[in-house]
Short mmCIF file of C-alpha atoms in Angstrom, two decimals:
data_model
loop_
_atom_site.label_atom_id
_atom_site.label_comp_id
_atom_site.label_asym_id
_atom_site.label_seq_id
_atom_site.Cartn_x
_atom_site.Cartn_y
_atom_site.Cartn_z
CA MET A 1 63.46 87.89 127.13
CA THR A 2 62.53 84.32 128.04
CA ASP A 3 60.87 83.88 124.65
CA VAL A 4 64.00 85.20 122.89
CA ALA A 5 66.21 82.78 124.85
CA ARG A 6 63.93 79.84 124.02
CA LEU A 7 63.78 80.68 120.29
CA ALA A 8 67.54 81.23 120.03
CA GLY A 9 68.34 78.12 122.07
CA VAL A 10 70.47 79.98 124.60
CA SER A 11 70.29 80.93 128.23
CA HIS A 12 68.55 84.00 129.66
CA GLN A 13 71.98 85.33 130.68
CA THR A 14 73.32 85.02 127.13
CA VAL A 15 70.44 87.14 125.83
CA SER A 16 71.23 89.70 128.52
CA ARG A 17 74.86 89.77 127.46
CA VAL A 18 73.95 90.35 123.82
CA LEU A 19 71.56 93.16 124.77
CA ASN A 20 74.25 94.75 126.93
CA GLY A 21 76.94 94.55 124.26
CA HIS A 22 79.11 92.16 126.22
CA PRO A 23 82.29 91.45 124.16
CA ASN A 24 82.66 87.80 125.21
CA VAL A 25 79.84 86.32 123.15
CA ARG A 26 80.54 84.23 120.07
CA GLU A 27 79.55 86.02 116.87
CA ARG A 28 77.39 83.06 115.73
CA THR A 29 75.53 83.12 119.04
CA ARG A 30 75.13 86.91 118.86
CA LEU A 31 73.64 86.68 115.38
CA ARG A 32 71.24 83.93 116.48
CA VAL A 33 70.04 85.99 119.42
CA ARG A 34 69.67 89.11 117.26
CA ALA A 35 67.64 87.12 114.74
CA ALA A 36 65.32 85.89 117.52
CA ILE A 37 64.95 89.45 118.83
CA GLU A 38 64.02 90.67 115.35
CA GLN A 39 61.60 87.82 114.74
CA LEU A 40 59.77 88.36 118.01
CA GLY A 41 59.95 92.14 117.84
CA TYR A 42 61.42 92.19 121.35
CA ARG A 43 62.46 95.53 122.79
CA PRO A 44 64.29 95.67 126.16
CA ASN A 45 62.34 97.56 128.81
CA ARG A 46 65.00 99.31 130.82
CA ALA A 47 62.45 101.03 132.99
CA ALA A 48 61.02 97.67 133.99
CA ARG A 49 64.49 96.37 134.75
CA ALA A 50 65.16 99.38 136.95
CA LEU A 51 61.96 98.69 138.89
CA ALA A 52 62.84 95.03 139.20
CA THR A 53 66.30 95.73 140.56
CA GLY A 54 65.28 98.71 142.62
CA LYS A 55 68.07 100.71 140.97
CA SER A 56 68.22 103.43 138.36
CA GLN A 57 69.76 103.18 134.92
CA HIS A 58 72.77 105.05 136.23
CA LEU A 59 76.31 103.82 136.57
CA GLY A 60 78.77 105.43 138.98
CA VAL A 61 82.42 106.16 138.29
CA VAL A 62 85.08 107.03 140.84
CA ALA A 63 88.07 108.82 139.34
CA GLN A 64 90.90 111.00 140.44
CA ASN A 65 90.59 114.69 139.58
CA SER A 66 93.20 114.60 136.81
CA THR A 67 93.73 115.70 133.23
CA LEU A 68 96.18 112.89 132.42
CA PHE A 69 95.54 111.40 129.00
CA GLY A 70 95.11 107.75 130.02
CA PRO A 71 92.48 108.09 132.77
CA THR A 72 90.51 110.81 130.92
CA SER A 73 90.49 108.77 127.69
CA LEU A 74 89.31 105.71 129.56
CA LEU A 75 86.52 107.67 131.24
CA ALA A 76 85.35 109.14 127.95
CA ALA A 77 85.32 105.72 126.30
CA PHE A 78 83.35 104.22 129.19
CA GLU A 79 80.76 107.01 129.09
CA LEU A 80 80.20 106.44 125.36
CA ALA A 81 79.94 102.67 125.75
CA ALA A 82 77.47 103.02 128.65
CA ALA A 83 75.37 105.58 126.76
CA ALA A 84 75.10 103.15 123.84
CA GLN A 85 73.50 100.68 126.25
CA GLY A 86 71.05 103.24 127.65
CA PHE A 87 72.93 104.08 130.84
CA VAL A 88 73.73 107.49 132.28
CA VAL A 89 77.14 107.81 133.95
CA SER A 90 77.66 109.83 137.11
CA VAL A 91 81.28 110.69 137.88
CA ARG A 92 82.54 111.32 141.40
CA ARG A 93 86.01 112.87 141.28
CA VAL A 94 88.38 112.68 144.23
CA ARG A 95 91.56 114.64 144.97
CA VAL A 96 93.54 111.56 145.91
CA LEU A 97 92.86 107.87 145.51
CA ASP A 98 93.08 106.94 149.18
CA ARG A 99 90.94 104.82 151.48
CA THR A 100 88.78 107.64 152.81
CA SER A 101 88.15 109.35 149.47
CA ILE A 102 87.21 106.15 147.61
CA ALA A 103 85.00 104.92 150.44
CA GLU A 104 83.13 108.23 150.52
CA ALA A 105 82.72 108.25 146.72
CA VAL A 106 81.44 104.67 146.66
CA GLU A 107 78.98 105.46 149.45
CA HIS A 108 77.78 108.49 147.53
CA HIS A 109 77.03 106.37 144.47
CA ARG A 110 75.40 103.76 146.65
CA GLU A 111 73.05 106.38 148.14
CA GLN A 112 72.15 107.39 144.58
CA ARG A 113 71.17 103.74 143.92
CA VAL A 114 73.40 103.31 140.88
CA ALA A 115 73.30 99.92 139.23
CA GLY A 116 77.06 99.45 139.39
CA ILE A 117 80.34 101.29 139.92
CA MET A 118 83.59 101.53 137.97
CA VAL A 119 86.68 102.76 139.84
CA ILE A 120 89.60 104.08 137.81
CA ALA A 121 92.33 103.12 140.25
CA PRO A 122 95.86 103.27 138.80
CA THR A 123 97.71 103.75 142.10
CA ALA A 124 98.59 101.47 144.98
CA SER A 125 96.87 103.78 147.46
CA ALA A 126 93.49 102.60 146.18
CA ASP A 127 94.00 98.93 147.09
CA GLU A 128 92.93 99.08 150.72
CA ALA A 129 89.71 100.92 149.92
CA LEU A 130 88.80 98.55 147.08
CA ALA A 131 89.33 95.54 149.32
CA GLU A 132 86.79 96.95 151.78
CA VAL A 133 83.96 97.63 149.30
CA PRO A 134 80.93 95.57 150.39
CA PRO A 135 80.51 92.48 148.18
CA ASP A 136 76.90 93.31 147.41
CA ILE A 137 78.00 96.33 145.36
CA PRO A 138 78.62 95.47 141.67
CA LEU A 139 82.02 97.01 141.07
CA VAL A 140 84.86 96.78 138.56
CA ALA A 141 88.32 98.33 139.00
CA VAL A 142 90.07 99.60 135.89
CA ASP A 143 93.59 100.76 135.04
CA GLY A 144 95.45 99.21 137.94
CA ASP A 145 96.90 96.01 139.30
CA SER A 146 95.46 92.89 137.64
CA ASP A 147 96.25 90.92 140.84
CA ARG A 148 93.85 92.90 143.01
CA GLY A 149 91.26 90.91 144.92
CA VAL A 150 88.40 92.58 143.06
CA THR A 151 86.99 92.23 139.57
CA ALA A 152 89.35 94.19 137.33
CA VAL A 153 90.09 95.10 133.72
CA THR A 154 93.56 96.41 132.89
CA VAL A 155 95.90 97.23 130.03
CA ASP A 156 98.80 94.80 129.89
CA GLN A 157 101.42 97.43 130.77
CA GLU A 158 104.25 94.89 130.94
CA ALA A 159 103.50 93.69 127.41
CA GLY A 160 103.53 97.31 126.27
CA GLY A 161 106.93 97.93 127.84
CA GLN A 162 108.29 94.85 126.13
CA LEU A 163 106.90 95.94 122.76
CA ALA A 164 108.61 99.33 122.99
CA THR A 165 111.93 97.93 124.16
CA ARG A 166 112.09 95.06 121.70
CA HIS A 167 111.35 97.46 118.85
CA LEU A 168 114.37 99.56 119.79
CA LEU A 169 116.60 96.51 120.20
CA GLU A 170 115.48 95.13 116.83
CA ALA A 171 116.56 98.45 115.28
CA GLY A 172 120.10 97.55 116.35
CA HIS A 173 120.57 99.43 119.65
CA LYS A 174 122.84 97.77 122.21
CA THR A 175 120.52 98.67 125.07
CA VAL A 176 117.55 100.90 125.88
CA TRP A 177 117.32 103.57 128.58
CA HIS A 178 114.02 104.17 130.33
CA VAL A 179 112.34 107.34 131.64
CA ALA A 180 109.76 106.01 134.12
CA GLY A 181 106.52 107.38 135.47
CA PRO A 182 105.69 107.72 139.20
CA SER A 183 106.64 104.59 141.11
CA ASP A 184 103.29 104.36 142.93
CA TRP A 185 101.40 103.98 139.64
CA PHE A 186 100.78 100.41 138.48
CA ASP A 187 101.00 101.63 134.88
CA ALA A 188 104.53 102.93 135.42
CA ALA A 189 105.66 99.86 137.39
CA GLY A 190 104.31 97.49 134.70
CA ARG A 191 106.14 99.38 131.96
CA VAL A 192 109.36 99.20 133.95
CA ARG A 193 108.95 95.44 134.33
CA GLY A 194 108.31 95.02 130.61
CA TRP A 195 111.36 97.14 129.70
CA GLN A 196 113.58 95.21 132.11
CA ARG A 197 112.33 91.81 130.99
CA ALA A 198 112.90 92.59 127.33
CA LEU A 199 116.49 93.63 128.04
CA GLU A 200 117.18 90.60 130.20
CA GLU A 201 115.73 88.25 127.61
CA ALA A 202 117.98 89.82 124.98
CA GLY A 203 120.98 89.38 127.29
CA VAL A 204 121.96 93.05 127.19
CA GLU A 205 122.87 95.60 129.85
CA VAL A 206 120.00 96.98 131.95
CA PRO A 207 120.73 100.71 132.59
CA PRO A 208 119.48 102.40 135.75
CA VAL A 209 115.87 103.62 135.69
CA ASN A 210 115.44 107.37 135.30
CA PRO A 211 112.51 108.32 137.60
CA ALA A 212 110.13 111.10 136.53
CA ASP A 213 106.47 112.05 136.71
CA TRP A 214 104.05 112.06 133.78
CA SER A 215 104.80 115.60 132.53
CA ALA A 216 106.68 116.97 129.54
CA ALA A 217 108.63 119.19 131.93
CA SER A 218 109.90 116.11 133.78
CA GLY A 219 110.84 114.48 130.48
CA TYR A 220 112.71 117.62 129.50
CA ARG A 221 114.74 117.70 132.70
CA THR A 222 115.66 114.02 132.38
CA GLY A 223 116.39 114.51 128.70
CA LEU A 224 118.94 117.24 129.44
CA MET A 225 120.88 114.70 131.53
CA LEU A 226 120.59 111.87 129.00
CA ALA A 227 121.62 114.16 126.15
CA ARG A 228 125.06 114.58 127.79
CA MET A 229 125.65 110.83 127.68
CA PRO A 230 126.95 109.69 124.26
CA GLU A 231 126.25 106.04 125.11
CA VAL A 232 122.50 106.78 125.13
CA THR A 233 121.18 105.91 121.67
CA ALA A 234 117.69 104.61 122.50
CA VAL A 235 115.11 105.73 125.08
CA PHE A 236 111.71 104.32 126.03
CA ALA A 237 109.63 107.01 127.72
CA ALA A 238 106.76 105.85 129.97
CA ASN A 239 104.30 108.17 128.24
CA ASP A 240 104.15 110.48 125.25
CA HIS A 241 104.35 113.68 127.30
CA LEU A 242 107.64 112.52 128.79
CA ALA A 243 108.76 111.72 125.25
CA LEU A 244 107.78 115.23 124.13
CA GLY A 245 109.97 116.83 126.79
CA LEU A 246 112.76 114.41 125.95
CA LEU A 247 112.61 115.40 122.24
CA ARG A 248 112.90 119.05 123.17
CA ALA A 249 115.95 118.44 125.42
CA LEU A 250 117.72 116.35 122.77
CA PHE A 251 117.10 119.02 120.15
CA GLU A 252 118.50 121.77 122.36
CA ARG A 253 121.64 119.72 123.01
CA GLY A 254 122.22 118.97 119.34
CA ARG A 255 121.23 115.28 119.50
CA SER A 256 119.17 114.41 116.43
CA VAL A 257 116.16 112.10 116.67
CA PRO A 258 116.31 109.45 115.29
CA ASP A 259 119.79 109.78 113.75
CA ASP A 260 121.57 110.06 117.12
CA VAL A 261 118.93 108.87 119.57
CA SER A 262 115.75 106.83 118.95
CA VAL A 263 112.70 107.45 121.13
CA VAL A 264 109.51 105.46 121.81
CA GLY A 265 106.62 106.71 123.95
CA PHE A 266 103.46 105.23 125.38
CA ASP A 267 99.75 106.20 125.04
CA ASP A 268 99.55 107.41 121.40
CA VAL A 269 98.14 110.81 122.29
CA PRO A 270 96.38 112.54 119.36
CA GLU A 271 99.33 114.88 118.88
CA ALA A 272 101.94 112.08 118.72
CA SER A 273 101.92 111.98 114.91
CA PHE A 274 102.64 115.74 114.85
CA PHE A 275 105.71 115.67 117.08
CA ILE A 276 109.04 116.37 115.38
CA PRO A 277 109.74 113.69 114.38
CA PRO A 278 106.39 111.86 114.50
CA LEU A 279 106.58 109.63 117.58
CA THR A 280 106.67 105.84 117.61
CA THR A 281 104.56 104.85 120.59
CA VAL A 282 102.55 102.11 122.25
CA ARG A 283 98.75 102.44 121.93
CA PRO A 284 96.47 101.13 124.68
CA ASP A 285 93.02 100.30 123.29
CA PHE A 286 90.90 102.41 125.68
CA ASP A 287 87.71 101.63 123.75
CA LYS A 288 88.27 97.90 124.26
CA VAL A 289 89.14 98.37 127.94
CA ALA A 290 85.93 100.36 128.43
CA ALA A 291 83.86 97.75 126.59
CA GLU A 292 85.36 94.96 128.69
CA ALA A 293 84.76 96.92 131.89
CA LEU A 294 81.15 97.59 130.93
CA GLY A 295 80.58 93.95 130.01
CA VAL A 296 82.03 92.72 133.29
CA LEU A 297 79.95 95.25 135.21
CA MET A 298 76.78 94.17 133.43
CA ASP A 299 77.52 90.58 134.44
CA ARG A 300 77.94 91.70 138.04
CA ILE A 301 74.70 93.67 137.97
CA THR A 302 72.73 90.67 136.71
CA GLU A 303 74.21 88.22 139.20
CA VAL A 304 71.66 86.66 141.53
CA ASP A 305 74.02 86.59 144.49
CA HIS A 306 76.62 89.36 144.63
CA VAL A 307 78.04 88.14 147.94
CA ASP A 308 79.33 84.88 146.42
CA HIS A 309 80.93 86.68 143.46
CA VAL A 310 84.33 85.33 142.43
CA PRO A 311 86.56 88.16 141.17
CA THR A 312 87.46 88.01 137.49
CA ARG A 313 90.44 89.63 135.79
CA ARG A 314 90.84 90.65 132.16
CA THR A 315 93.77 92.29 130.42
CA VAL A 316 93.86 94.11 127.09
CA THR A 317 97.09 93.97 125.11
CA PRO A 318 98.33 97.25 123.59
CA THR A 319 99.85 97.65 120.13
CA LEU A 320 102.94 99.36 118.75
CA VAL A 321 102.44 102.32 116.39
CA GLU A 322 105.54 102.82 114.25
CA ARG A 323 106.41 106.33 113.07
CA ASN A 324 109.68 108.14 112.42
CA SER A 325 111.38 108.47 115.83
CA VAL A 326 113.24 105.14 115.62
CA ALA A 327 116.22 104.28 113.42
CA ALA A 328 119.43 102.26 113.58
CA PRO A 329 122.05 103.64 115.99
CA PRO A 330 124.83 105.88 114.69
CA GLY A 331 127.27 103.75 112.69
CA GLY A 332 124.86 100.78 112.94
#
């Protein structure tokens, strides 16, 4: 690796980042390093690196035992990204993301001598445990609060909420109602902030938040209430499953989507384009989040002194996917 760095005119760490697929390397630099690797016929010896670090080529993941689309998609993307770099991922699932469960899961991975750990931690209950993880453990938190005192990669939930709300306002709606996810989830709280900020910036009324969980059944129950309110012409649902339940309730109450009520979801589940009507939604880039998390974790693994690590934070901005569930309001 030293010879590759010398020939390419870069640092040893830059070569390591290129080999590990780190996203934050300039394309020109990446090509120069790849050319040096090809010229020298260099092949990374992961077994030697494992012996040198005293750790296996395994990465640990701590995740809640859940089938929710966001966390499971993120986990799948991370496993694929890690496998592409020659790592095996070991997942430790916990019933709840509390201090005891996370501490026990981290200790389990530590005993297995994993090279680093990713914690999918979308709830506030995980904060105390993450703050107590020993600094010598390379760790990255994903899908949570970007202001945590640990290295973290997150989706910009607030930006996503603003995208959804602005899209509905730009269609001509006087205001936008919101069906929110659980209040102890950072994802839900960020989407509420984005929704509220977009309305305030537009100088329009901010309706009361409609609390729910992440399920279609919860969206259906809330939708039955909203369907009785003729002033409701636009709804931003905190995820696509809530939106699905909302669509069902509006249909049963004779409110047409999008002619009477426009709906935007969040997540872009694979079925979203098959809803009736096809759902406009906000798409988090889980592949990019996973790549960023893996890159950050690789940096942590290769640090000389983990104790003096300064936490880094990265956010990935989602995008709006326009389909047929949004139109101008009735008479608009």
